[in-house]
XYZ file of C-alpha atoms in Angstrom:
745
model
C 92.635 -67.041 -56.769
C 91.650 -64.217 -54.415
C 94.967 -64.630 -52.584
C 96.918 -64.407 -55.849
C 95.038 -61.155 -56.565
C 95.304 -59.842 -53.003
C 93.721 -56.410 -52.479
C 92.343 -56.420 -56.031
C 88.655 -56.832 -56.889
C 88.016 -60.037 -58.821
C 84.669 -60.031 -60.710
C 82.299 -62.933 -60.158
C 82.345 -63.495 -63.920
C 86.103 -64.088 -63.754
C 85.656 -66.556 -60.881
C 83.024 -68.508 -62.775
C 85.141 -68.532 -65.925
C 88.121 -70.003 -64.059
C 85.989 -72.579 -62.263
C 83.784 -73.747 -65.156
C 85.189 -72.289 -68.354
C 82.617 -71.525 -71.069
C 79.947 -73.792 -69.551
C 79.066 -72.543 -66.045
C 76.001 -74.063 -64.389
C 72.877 -71.927 -63.996
C 73.482 -71.791 -60.255
C 77.091 -70.591 -60.672
C 76.550 -67.368 -58.741
C 74.953 -69.149 -55.803
C 77.789 -71.677 -55.740
C 80.378 -68.867 -55.725
C 78.512 -67.164 -52.862
C 78.576 -70.443 -50.933
C 82.327 -70.789 -51.510
C 82.848 -67.211 -50.276
C 80.873 -67.956 -47.100
C 82.959 -71.049 -46.408
C 86.178 -69.070 -47.007
C 85.066 -66.380 -44.560
C 84.365 -69.022 -41.929
C 87.752 -70.636 -42.537
C 89.549 -67.293 -42.193
C 87.692 -66.517 -38.981
C 88.443 -69.936 -37.563
C 92.133 -69.532 -38.316
C 92.232 -66.164 -36.535
C 93.198 -64.325 -39.723
C 90.541 -61.654 -39.260
C 92.386 -60.375 -36.209
C 95.283 -59.351 -38.461
C 93.040 -57.183 -40.612
C 92.428 -59.847 -43.242
C 88.917 -59.782 -44.629
C 87.013 -61.129 -47.614
C 84.704 -58.338 -48.797
C 82.283 -57.754 -51.627
C 82.698 -54.774 -53.957
C 79.801 -54.498 -56.362
C 79.802 -57.638 -58.485
C 83.298 -58.575 -57.365
C 85.110 -59.913 -54.301
C 88.493 -58.985 -52.921
C 90.721 -60.367 -50.210
C 92.006 -57.508 -48.056
C 95.305 -58.591 -46.498
C 98.989 -57.836 -46.169
C 100.517 -59.214 -49.418
C 103.540 -60.414 -47.443
C 101.223 -62.978 -45.819
C 100.763 -64.675 -49.216
C 103.765 -66.763 -50.209
C 103.369 -65.956 -53.928
C 103.643 -62.222 -53.211
C 106.442 -62.697 -50.699
C 108.287 -64.631 -53.410
C 107.978 -61.679 -55.795
C 109.138 -59.218 -53.135
C 112.253 -61.270 -52.396
C 113.059 -61.540 -56.109
C 112.788 -57.763 -56.488
C 115.093 -57.270 -53.511
C 117.586 -59.713 -55.029
C 117.668 -57.875 -58.340
C 118.386 -54.636 -56.494
C 121.308 -56.203 -54.611
C 124.650 -54.566 -55.315
C 126.667 -57.820 -55.124
C 126.174 -61.406 -56.183
C 126.564 -62.818 -52.666
C 123.581 -60.798 -51.431
C 121.647 -61.722 -54.541
C 122.264 -65.451 -53.951
C 120.986 -65.182 -50.367
C 117.761 -63.456 -51.406
C 117.086 -65.784 -54.334
C 117.604 -68.881 -52.172
C 115.171 -67.489 -49.610
C 112.635 -66.855 -52.369
C 112.936 -70.347 -53.853
C 112.677 -71.921 -50.371
C 109.044 -70.765 -50.256
C 108.181 -73.321 -52.951
C 107.070 -76.767 -51.764
C 106.139 -78.217 -55.117
C 104.061 -76.877 -58.012
C 101.990 -73.767 -57.341
C 98.524 -74.577 -55.912
C 99.400 -78.301 -55.791
C 96.470 -80.300 -54.350
C 94.478 -77.044 -54.148
C 93.024 -76.881 -57.655
C 92.549 -79.050 -60.746
C 95.412 -79.055 -63.248
C 93.582 -76.919 -65.820
C 92.829 -74.271 -63.171
C 96.433 -74.344 -61.944
C 97.691 -73.856 -65.502
C 95.372 -70.906 -65.981
C 96.312 -69.167 -62.741
C 99.938 -70.116 -62.190
C 101.603 -70.345 -65.576
C 103.330 -66.985 -65.140
C 104.323 -67.814 -61.582
C 105.907 -71.110 -62.651
C 107.835 -69.326 -65.440
C 109.072 -66.786 -62.929
C 110.253 -69.595 -60.666
C 112.381 -71.019 -63.499
C 113.843 -67.599 -64.297
C 114.730 -67.070 -60.650
C 116.439 -70.463 -60.519
C 118.440 -69.485 -63.608
C 119.343 -66.147 -61.995
C 120.547 -67.977 -58.885
C 122.738 -70.372 -60.859
C 124.163 -67.516 -62.945
C 125.035 -65.511 -59.826
C 126.759 -68.567 -58.319
C 128.637 -69.029 -61.592
C 129.911 -65.439 -61.365
C 131.041 -66.209 -57.809
C 133.234 -69.026 -59.147
C 131.031 -71.921 -57.977
C 131.034 -73.635 -61.396
C 132.037 -77.012 -59.993
C 129.188 -77.026 -57.451
C 126.410 -76.161 -59.893
C 127.180 -78.546 -62.795
C 124.867 -81.243 -61.418
C 122.028 -78.759 -60.818
C 122.399 -77.372 -64.325
C 122.455 -80.873 -65.823
C 119.177 -81.704 -64.046
C 117.638 -78.389 -65.127
C 118.546 -78.913 -68.799
C 117.013 -82.388 -68.619
C 113.770 -80.981 -67.135
C 113.685 -78.042 -69.592
C 115.385 -79.407 -72.726
C 114.253 -76.531 -74.973
C 115.270 -73.628 -72.694
C 118.467 -72.038 -74.026
C 119.624 -70.329 -70.841
C 120.264 -73.455 -68.705
C 122.320 -74.883 -71.572
C 124.275 -71.628 -71.866
C 125.096 -71.694 -68.143
C 125.958 -75.396 -68.275
C 128.324 -74.847 -71.221
C 130.155 -72.116 -69.358
C 130.345 -74.118 -66.115
C 131.708 -77.163 -67.957
C 134.258 -75.061 -69.823
C 135.521 -73.483 -66.593
C 135.739 -76.956 -65.086
C 138.106 -77.970 -67.906
C 135.440 -79.947 -69.812
C 135.314 -78.028 -73.093
C 134.261 -81.086 -75.121
C 131.303 -81.711 -72.794
C 130.341 -78.054 -73.138
C 130.280 -78.359 -76.930
C 128.254 -81.580 -76.638
C 125.639 -79.752 -74.578
C 125.409 -77.140 -77.330
C 124.995 -79.770 -80.057
C 122.229 -81.530 -78.110
C 120.201 -78.340 -77.795
C 120.881 -77.314 -81.399
C 119.756 -80.673 -82.766
C 116.640 -80.739 -80.574
C 115.566 -77.232 -81.609
C 116.130 -78.009 -85.275
C 114.404 -81.410 -85.130
C 111.384 -80.503 -83.029
C 110.820 -76.823 -83.835
C 112.797 -76.021 -86.972
C 114.747 -73.293 -85.146
C 118.397 -72.322 -84.853
C 119.938 -71.820 -81.407
C 119.928 -68.243 -80.091
C 122.783 -65.960 -81.046
C 124.119 -65.929 -77.479
C 124.647 -69.699 -77.561
C 126.170 -69.710 -81.036
C 128.594 -66.960 -79.964
C 129.476 -68.903 -76.822
C 130.189 -72.023 -78.904
C 132.583 -70.048 -81.111
C 134.262 -68.528 -78.049
C 134.787 -72.027 -76.529
C 136.258 -73.315 -79.784
C 138.673 -70.357 -79.811
C 139.510 -70.650 -76.131
C 138.421 -67.072 -75.488
C 140.214 -65.906 -72.313
C 137.203 -63.805 -71.356
C 135.235 -66.979 -70.571
C 137.543 -67.672 -67.631
C 137.362 -64.168 -66.199
C 133.936 -64.278 -64.634
C 132.176 -62.881 -67.692
C 129.142 -64.524 -69.231
C 129.821 -63.408 -72.779
C 132.886 -63.599 -75.036
C 135.434 -60.879 -74.280
C 135.730 -59.734 -77.874
C 132.020 -58.959 -78.271
C 131.416 -55.271 -77.723
C 128.401 -53.434 -79.088
C 129.135 -50.751 -81.678
C 125.728 -49.158 -82.185
C 126.748 -45.605 -83.078
C 125.391 -44.195 -86.341
C 128.006 -43.403 -88.958
C 130.110 -40.307 -88.433
C 129.485 -37.272 -90.643
C 132.112 -36.917 -93.340
C 133.898 -33.591 -93.368
C 132.815 -32.598 -89.871
C 133.432 -28.874 -89.367
C 134.044 -26.722 -86.292
C 132.999 -27.300 -82.664
C 136.591 -27.359 -81.425
C 135.623 -25.855 -78.058
C 132.718 -28.268 -77.586
C 134.873 -31.276 -78.490
C 137.528 -30.130 -76.044
C 134.883 -29.737 -73.335
C 133.686 -33.300 -73.965
C 137.255 -34.569 -73.726
C 137.520 -32.872 -70.352
C 134.381 -34.577 -69.093
C 135.615 -38.132 -69.797
C 135.840 -40.146 -66.547
C 139.307 -41.422 -65.670
C 140.040 -45.102 -66.093
C 143.159 -45.457 -63.950
C 141.273 -46.553 -60.854
C 141.743 -43.196 -59.119
C 138.890 -41.180 -57.627
C 137.292 -38.982 -60.217
C 134.786 -36.151 -60.100
C 134.092 -36.129 -63.837
C 130.374 -36.252 -64.611
C 129.111 -39.520 -66.025
C 126.191 -37.718 -67.730
C 126.558 -34.888 -70.255
C 123.558 -33.011 -71.633
C 124.074 -31.614 -75.139
C 121.294 -29.118 -75.724
C 120.348 -26.796 -78.552
C 117.706 -25.908 -81.094
C 116.497 -27.851 -84.106
C 119.127 -28.371 -86.792
C 122.005 -26.942 -84.754
C 124.013 -30.190 -84.813
C 123.559 -31.780 -81.367
C 123.420 -35.374 -82.594
C 126.282 -34.803 -85.030
C 128.456 -33.466 -82.185
C 127.640 -36.380 -79.871
C 128.204 -39.042 -82.535
C 131.366 -37.406 -83.896
C 132.938 -37.172 -80.448
C 131.871 -40.727 -79.590
C 133.664 -42.033 -82.684
C 136.789 -40.052 -81.781
C 136.770 -41.330 -78.180
C 135.683 -44.916 -78.888
C 139.113 -46.408 -78.166
C 138.938 -45.024 -74.607
C 135.846 -47.157 -73.933
C 136.729 -50.820 -74.551
C 133.276 -52.187 -73.705
C 131.689 -50.513 -76.722
C 129.032 -47.943 -77.561
C 125.249 -47.993 -77.153
C 122.851 -45.735 -79.045
C 119.091 -45.202 -78.659
C 116.994 -42.675 -80.593
C 114.328 -41.657 -78.074
C 112.219 -39.738 -80.646
C 111.454 -36.975 -78.141
C 110.894 -34.535 -81.016
C 109.812 -36.657 -83.924
C 106.900 -37.620 -86.118
C 106.422 -40.766 -84.042
C 105.685 -41.120 -80.332
C 108.591 -40.839 -77.855
C 110.170 -44.162 -76.893
C 108.985 -45.154 -73.373
C 111.790 -45.560 -70.793
C 111.079 -49.284 -70.419
C 111.481 -49.836 -74.172
C 114.718 -47.849 -74.128
C 115.995 -49.890 -71.161
C 115.135 -53.089 -73.014
C 117.165 -51.919 -76.009
C 120.121 -50.925 -73.815
C 120.108 -54.190 -71.858
C 119.806 -56.224 -75.025
C 122.734 -54.239 -76.429
C 124.998 -55.376 -73.578
C 123.997 -58.988 -74.024
C 121.091 -59.492 -71.639
C 118.638 -61.942 -73.245
C 115.170 -60.528 -73.812
C 113.631 -63.241 -71.626
C 115.641 -62.013 -68.623
C 114.693 -58.341 -68.886
C 112.044 -57.511 -66.242
C 108.743 -56.100 -67.516
C 108.828 -53.481 -64.755
C 110.629 -50.167 -65.454
C 112.081 -49.872 -61.959
C 113.505 -53.390 -62.006
C 114.836 -52.992 -65.537
C 116.551 -49.738 -64.521
C 118.151 -51.478 -61.523
C 119.369 -54.291 -63.755
C 120.848 -51.757 -66.190
C 122.665 -49.901 -63.420
C 124.083 -53.151 -62.093
C 125.202 -54.261 -65.537
C 126.865 -50.908 -66.280
C 128.678 -50.659 -62.941
C 131.652 -52.706 -64.177
C 131.655 -51.518 -67.789
C 133.352 -48.605 -69.511
C 131.138 -47.579 -72.408
C 129.798 -44.617 -74.348
C 126.006 -44.382 -74.262
C 124.236 -41.906 -76.572
C 120.611 -41.151 -75.711
C 119.529 -39.089 -78.687
C 116.589 -36.684 -78.963
C 115.251 -36.821 -75.412
C 111.936 -35.141 -74.648
C 113.035 -33.927 -71.204
C 114.697 -34.884 -67.942
C 112.031 -37.406 -66.912
C 112.347 -39.120 -70.273
C 115.925 -40.194 -69.506
C 116.189 -40.289 -65.711
C 115.587 -44.068 -65.555
C 118.240 -44.591 -68.263
C 121.162 -43.172 -66.297
C 123.819 -45.702 -65.298
C 124.442 -44.607 -61.702
C 127.988 -45.170 -60.418
C 129.886 -45.994 -63.567
C 133.094 -45.513 -65.498
C 130.985 -44.984 -68.608
C 129.831 -41.700 -70.073
C 126.251 -41.006 -71.164
C 125.594 -38.286 -73.751
C 122.039 -36.974 -73.909
C 120.940 -34.716 -76.769
C 117.761 -32.684 -76.459
C 116.016 -29.513 -77.549
C 114.802 -29.164 -73.956
C 116.969 -27.456 -71.356
C 117.381 -30.602 -69.173
C 117.950 -28.362 -66.167
C 116.499 -31.096 -63.947
C 119.395 -33.401 -64.801
C 121.890 -30.698 -63.891
C 120.149 -29.926 -60.608
C 119.487 -33.489 -59.415
C 121.997 -35.712 -61.183
C 124.837 -33.199 -61.568
C 124.883 -33.575 -65.338
C 127.323 -31.390 -67.251
C 125.850 -29.163 -69.980
C 127.053 -28.179 -73.416
C 124.863 -25.646 -75.200
C 125.343 -25.987 -78.953
C 125.151 -22.767 -80.948
C 125.031 -22.212 -84.720
C 128.356 -22.334 -86.523
C 130.482 -19.241 -86.949
C 130.424 -17.511 -90.337
C 133.837 -18.886 -91.370
C 132.891 -22.398 -90.228
C 129.670 -22.191 -92.235
C 131.638 -21.265 -95.376
C 134.074 -24.122 -94.710
C 131.136 -26.545 -94.495
C 129.725 -25.253 -97.794
C 133.123 -25.448 -99.472
C 133.600 -29.016 -98.288
C 130.303 -30.055 -99.892
C 130.005 -27.999 -103.102
C 133.674 -27.270 -103.695
C 136.056 -24.497 -102.722
C 136.196 -23.085 -106.261
C 132.441 -22.596 -106.388
C 132.388 -20.867 -102.999
C 135.425 -18.729 -103.823
C 133.920 -17.741 -107.165
C 130.769 -16.420 -105.487
C 132.168 -15.350 -102.135
C 129.538 -12.696 -101.406
C 126.664 -14.978 -102.396
C 128.120 -17.817 -100.313
C 128.324 -15.532 -97.285
C 124.727 -14.449 -97.917
C 123.690 -18.112 -98.138
C 125.309 -18.844 -94.775
C 123.385 -15.932 -93.302
C 120.098 -17.028 -94.862
C 120.659 -20.460 -93.296
C 121.358 -18.834 -89.902
C 124.611 -20.867 -89.942
C 122.605 -23.949 -88.908
C 124.433 -27.127 -90.014
C 121.185 -28.843 -91.062
C 120.130 -25.913 -93.249
C 123.628 -25.519 -94.695
C 123.865 -29.197 -95.600
C 120.438 -29.189 -97.218
C 121.313 -26.037 -99.163
C 124.594 -27.609 -100.301
C 122.784 -30.805 -101.317
C 120.302 -28.739 -103.343
C 123.136 -26.858 -105.058
C 124.915 -30.105 -105.872
C 121.712 -31.361 -107.472
C 121.470 -28.105 -109.506
C 124.987 -27.604 -110.935
C 123.759 -24.957 -113.399
C 122.198 -22.832 -110.641
C 124.414 -20.142 -109.199
C 124.709 -19.628 -105.454
C 123.306 -16.128 -105.958
C 120.172 -17.411 -107.691
C 119.624 -19.906 -104.888
C 120.055 -17.147 -102.294
C 117.385 -15.133 -104.114
C 115.083 -18.142 -103.949
C 115.686 -18.408 -100.195
C 114.947 -14.700 -99.781
C 111.416 -15.116 -101.125
C 108.470 -15.174 -98.740
C 108.305 -18.975 -98.644
C 112.056 -19.407 -98.659
C 111.880 -22.331 -96.235
C 110.579 -24.439 -99.125
C 114.032 -24.119 -100.685
C 115.416 -25.996 -97.660
C 113.195 -29.052 -98.126
C 114.402 -32.327 -99.598
C 111.937 -34.366 -101.624
C 110.887 -37.517 -99.798
C 113.056 -36.693 -96.768
C 111.927 -35.991 -93.229
C 115.190 -34.170 -92.433
C 114.103 -30.764 -93.706
C 114.347 -27.490 -91.835
C 110.597 -26.969 -91.807
C 109.940 -30.480 -90.460
C 112.628 -30.042 -87.786
C 110.953 -26.838 -86.609
C 107.520 -28.495 -86.738
C 108.598 -31.151 -84.243
C 109.418 -28.441 -81.695
C 106.501 -26.112 -82.427
C 103.792 -28.770 -82.385
C 104.884 -29.869 -78.885
C 103.897 -26.446 -77.492
C 100.567 -25.630 -75.897
C 98.330 -23.016 -77.505
C 99.463 -19.934 -75.490
C 103.128 -20.685 -76.170
C 102.440 -21.106 -79.872
C 100.748 -17.706 -79.995
C 103.658 -16.017 -78.212
C 106.091 -17.654 -80.635
C 104.079 -16.471 -83.643
C 103.984 -12.900 -82.321
C 107.788 -12.817 -82.378
C 107.570 -13.423 -86.110
C 105.712 -10.175 -86.790
C 108.879 -8.062 -86.913
C 111.813 -9.043 -89.110
C 115.110 -9.283 -87.278
C 116.232 -7.960 -83.934
C 114.689 -8.802 -80.611
C 111.855 -7.617 -78.394
C 111.814 -6.740 -74.734
C 109.393 -8.338 -72.305
C 107.296 -5.120 -72.001
C 107.123 -4.827 -75.811
C 105.909 -8.422 -76.095
C 103.426 -7.818 -73.280
C 102.086 -4.739 -75.089
C 101.762 -6.622 -78.367
C 99.970 -9.569 -76.747
C 97.865 -7.429 -74.358
C 98.876 -9.508 -71.341
C 100.763 -9.046 -68.097
C 104.577 -8.838 -68.415
C 105.095 -11.541 -65.774
C 103.014 -14.064 -67.675
C 104.699 -13.179 -70.954
C 108.147 -13.498 -69.354
C 107.365 -17.014 -68.141
C 106.204 -18.024 -71.603
C 109.292 -16.534 -73.248
C 111.526 -18.391 -70.792
C 109.778 -21.650 -71.666
C 110.242 -20.983 -75.380
C 113.916 -20.220 -74.774
C 114.314 -23.445 -72.766
C 112.804 -25.279 -75.746
C 115.405 -23.554 -77.973
C 112.736 -22.037 -80.205
C 113.804 -18.479 -79.353
C 117.032 -16.904 -78.180
C 117.757 -14.930 -75.018
C 119.464 -11.634 -75.696
C 121.036 -9.227 -73.174
C 118.681 -6.957 -71.288
C 115.823 -9.465 -70.910
C 115.185 -9.419 -74.635
C 114.156 -12.347 -76.798
C 114.472 -12.913 -80.524
C 114.633 -15.387 -83.380
C 117.368 -16.219 -85.824
C 116.469 -15.665 -89.457
C 115.142 -19.131 -90.255
C 112.978 -19.344 -87.146
C 111.708 -15.833 -87.834
C 110.607 -16.971 -91.286
C 109.033 -20.065 -89.781
C 107.182 -18.034 -87.119
C 105.968 -15.626 -89.796
C 104.721 -18.499 -91.954
C 102.937 -20.046 -88.986
C 101.374 -16.680 -88.192
C 100.071 -16.270 -91.737
C 98.608 -19.773 -91.607
C 97.058 -19.649 -88.119
C 96.266 -16.005 -87.294
C 93.702 -13.772 -88.958
C 94.773 -10.546 -90.629
C 92.686 -8.607 -88.123
C 94.468 -10.249 -85.155
C 97.901 -9.570 -86.626
C 97.071 -5.937 -87.316
C 95.706 -5.414 -83.824
C 98.936 -6.830 -82.356
C 101.013 -4.520 -84.559
C 98.844 -1.516 -83.576
C 99.348 -2.285 -79.893
C 103.096 -2.475 -80.399
C 103.216 0.805 -82.394
C 101.109 2.586 -79.767
C 103.403 1.328 -77.008
C 106.495 2.461 -78.911
C 104.872 5.826 -79.655
C 103.878 6.499 -76.045
C 107.283 5.353 -74.777
C 109.145 7.460 -77.343
C 107.066 10.541 -76.544
C 107.737 10.136 -72.828
C 111.478 9.518 -73.396
C 111.975 12.447 -75.799
C 110.204 14.815 -73.374
C 112.749 13.827 -70.727
C 115.712 14.027 -73.087
C 114.818 17.045 -75.267
C 111.660 18.754 -73.983
C 112.213 21.857 -76.172
C 111.898 19.821 -79.381
C 108.384 18.584 -78.602
C 107.087 21.418 -76.442
C 104.369 22.318 -78.981
C 103.184 18.724 -79.456
C 100.483 17.191 -77.254
C 101.553 14.318 -75.025
C 100.750 10.817 -76.165
C 98.634 8.825 -73.683
C 100.374 5.938 -71.973
C 99.810 2.606 -73.680
C 100.559 -0.876 -72.347
C 103.065 -1.738 -69.615
C 105.510 0.768 -68.153
C 108.660 0.820 -70.341
C 110.662 0.925 -67.122
C 113.008 3.895 -67.606
C 113.513 6.722 -65.117
C 115.252 10.063 -65.697
C 117.140 11.352 -68.729
C 119.795 8.634 -68.724
C 117.163 5.909 -68.557
C 115.205 7.536 -71.385
C 118.269 7.686 -73.625
C 119.180 4.080 -72.874
C 115.627 2.964 -73.679
C 115.554 4.889 -76.978
C 118.895 3.482 -78.076
C 117.897 -0.072 -77.149
C 114.517 0.114 -78.879
C 115.479 2.176 -81.955
C 116.250 -0.719 -84.358
C 113.070 -2.484 -83.310
C 110.975 0.637 -83.798
C 112.504 0.920 -87.275
C 111.479 -2.709 -87.908
C 107.956 -1.926 -86.712
C 107.642 0.987 -89.150
C 108.937 -1.186 -91.992
C 106.355 -3.832 -91.171
C 103.625 -1.164 -90.945
C 104.181 -0.117 -94.554
C 103.341 -3.626 -95.759
C 99.935 -3.754 -94.049
C 97.864 -1.303 -96.146
C 95.966 -0.147 -93.077
C 95.314 3.563 -92.496
C 95.505 3.450 -88.693
C 98.756 1.492 -88.773
C 100.182 3.886 -91.379
C 99.414 6.959 -89.291
C 100.871 5.354 -86.176
C 104.076 4.653 -88.106
C 104.271 8.264 -89.362
C 103.769 9.607 -85.832
C 106.408 7.272 -84.427
C 108.941 8.299 -87.088
C 108.204 11.974 -86.357
C 108.725 11.527 -82.626
C 112.124 9.925 -83.289
C 113.538 12.881 -85.288
C 114.698 14.991 -82.311
C 116.449 12.084 -80.685
C 118.283 11.114 -83.876
C 119.422 14.663 -84.468
C 120.682 15.262 -80.934
C 122.539 11.942 -80.822
C 124.157 12.438 -84.236
C 127.512 13.280 -82.622
C 127.879 9.562 -81.880
C 128.132 8.712 -85.587
C 128.387 10.380 -88.974
C 125.441 12.397 -90.234
C 124.900 9.880 -92.993
C 124.639 7.019 -90.482
C 121.885 8.497 -88.363
C 119.944 9.800 -91.361
C 120.236 6.373 -92.940
C 118.525 4.925 -89.842
C 115.719 7.446 -90.278
C 115.575 6.657 -93.995
C 115.114 2.965 -93.270
C 112.219 3.835 -90.999
C 110.475 5.990 -93.588
C 111.614 4.658 -96.959
C 109.642 1.495 -96.492
C 108.480 0.535 -99.934
C 110.849 2.251 -102.367
C 113.974 0.093 -102.202
C 116.967 1.546 -103.933
C 115.539 5.044 -104.388
C 118.294 7.638 -104.292
C 118.304 9.639 -101.081
C 119.763 13.106 -100.866
C 121.071 13.467 -97.354
C 121.248 16.995 -95.917
C 124.629 18.653 -95.974
C 126.923 19.024 -92.997
C 125.436 22.449 -92.255
C 122.319 20.794 -90.877
C 124.300 20.084 -87.731
C 124.078 23.755 -86.945
C 120.312 24.012 -87.418
C 117.847 23.832 -84.618
C 116.142 20.616 -83.641
C 112.883 21.767 -85.183
C 114.540 22.691 -88.467
C 116.170 19.310 -88.849
C 112.950 17.545 -87.933
C 111.115 19.642 -90.541
C 113.774 18.874 -93.173
C 113.479 15.157 -92.469
C 109.718 15.401 -92.919
C 110.178 17.257 -96.217
C 112.380 14.449 -97.512
C 110.077 11.720 -96.269
C 106.777 12.989 -97.695
C 107.110 11.592 -101.243
C 108.392 8.319 -99.849
C 105.556 8.037 -97.352
C 103.101 8.835 -100.145
C 104.514 6.047 -102.294
C 104.901 3.648 -99.399
C 101.537 3.948 -97.696
C 99.570 4.770 -100.866
C 95.860 4.446 -100.387
C 96.226 3.286 -96.813
C 95.847 6.834 -95.532
C 92.348 8.301 -95.112
C 90.868 9.603 -98.352
C 92.608 7.186 -100.671
C 95.794 7.508 -102.743
C 95.114 11.073 -103.913
C 94.555 12.519 -100.475
C 97.758 11.012 -99.134
C 99.892 13.262 -101.376
C 100.849 15.910 -98.842
C 102.865 19.029 -99.160
C 105.917 19.179 -96.893
C 104.405 21.987 -94.861
C 101.092 20.134 -94.497
C 102.894 16.981 -93.442
C 104.901 18.863 -90.862
C 101.771 20.480 -89.464
C 100.114 17.046 -89.152
C 103.097 15.683 -87.303
C 103.109 18.659 -84.917
C 99.402 18.202 -84.172
C 100.038 14.580 -83.252
């Protein structure tokens, strides 16, 4: 027993249980100690201790320290593992014969009572039978069917209920021209199983019987399964599939050649993208289109990397894949490494499409790759899978949301062209509200189909509400937009979740790394690493200029998560930090660009990380890049009802006036004043605005800034209301008083 568990501690209680069962004598421990002493003496007498072998005590257990290769049971296992890793059947036969030659009868024969042998060696005896079956199968593939018929006949007689020996015997007899004897062997096993156990023969045997009756030519070609049996495990294709022409063409270009010529096409293709963007739909749609190019069939495994249930372990996925290509469950090794080797060997001669859907990451699928193969493996994931590209040379297709016209085509295909054409503007707005995500568009279309009396415009208004994501849920379905986002968000650690939620504070646009660092009060380097991780997880988008943002649906989701998980005080402090950083950066930039305009205003102290611009050109570039996001910050400030935030927003808007005026030659006067109006007219939607006349172009910077303040005062009063110090009455300022306040700041 200690040799079978070499280098493992075996408790004394386990030794006594094996020796005496449930009724050990009172002196059991002393007897075990005596046995151990005798074993030590025997080992010493045999000279084993000179090789480092020792029988030692470890607490209340004993272990035999030795080289496992010195124990024939372990050497047997090592040889079997080597055989399964062999690239050809001839090498496999050699290794398996060497392994079986170690047996000289039943395990532990004459060394232990029968009940003890059964307890200790049952698994070892089963492994011996499986190895013998593997050996005979390998010889059958080598064309030695005539030589092994007698061995298989003896094996079926010794193991009359084991299906695999009968399967091999049937095939050997058929190849020897004895089809009737092969069918007789099947009937004998079928009758025995039905009579003694009430069972039907396994599917593999029943399929083989049918193939023999039909004279399937594949049975004579060295294959162990009927030629016509090919797995077709793909989910159904999506009706009315829209768009992705470039991605489909790229997949066509990645298909390995099948003309026997050398080929550099990648056997592994990673299809990556965010939740709901259509990764699985693309993989499945292309696989259906290309199925005829892969005569050995298609395999599909949902790995549940981002799902409500736990991810599928690699060994379970390998078991499913091997079973899909006809390997009986009893033959699949319980070890991941051995199962992966078996899968690679089995796939080496096949041409198949394998879809590994919803992978958690590179390590989740690395053991599932086929190695040298004429097959193609498609892996879909929300993770970047950069490890597969770096180590395995996997090709990458990054799936983006649909284009606007493709989104409208998808809607028209589901709810009807007439309905979309009749409300063209509302349909375009719906596509925008859904961020052109196929999942969101299909759910929206399904909701509209279920509500034929609801106009597209009314549904768009429902989506525009604060909890608009609820309008993209389906009752009793897990495939909702919110649930899809949950599966990605809940996989994040706490710091990443907080960074993601901060991006939801401002509506639209994107934020730079320094802006995010200012808002989160952390170092830019740390924030950049977190943003990169979020982008790799396809929860945020990378924009030019090291900026990061969210599409509309994810922005709504981040905002909802922020409301649910962050306190009002924390959110306001983050917004204050961002406004202060924008204010200090704007003040510094305007002083470089137009120092005359702000010469009478005190400088604003630096706040947060360095914005990174140098000189006038850098200041202008920074102001132009940040302007829409500063506008968004002022808009958000008006909704807070906080006096400090309100005053920061007013100061920021005032500091922007000189820049907007001086840059007005780049666009019409109405355009740049409209930008300023958006920044200040924060809570009076639709109020008529009287833009200054063209003559304002000829006024000084200060005059235009003063005029803009005059226009903005009633709007600021209405927008910020009682948020300013002194309550709603004190916030009603005269234009001159407002201008003086802005100058003092």
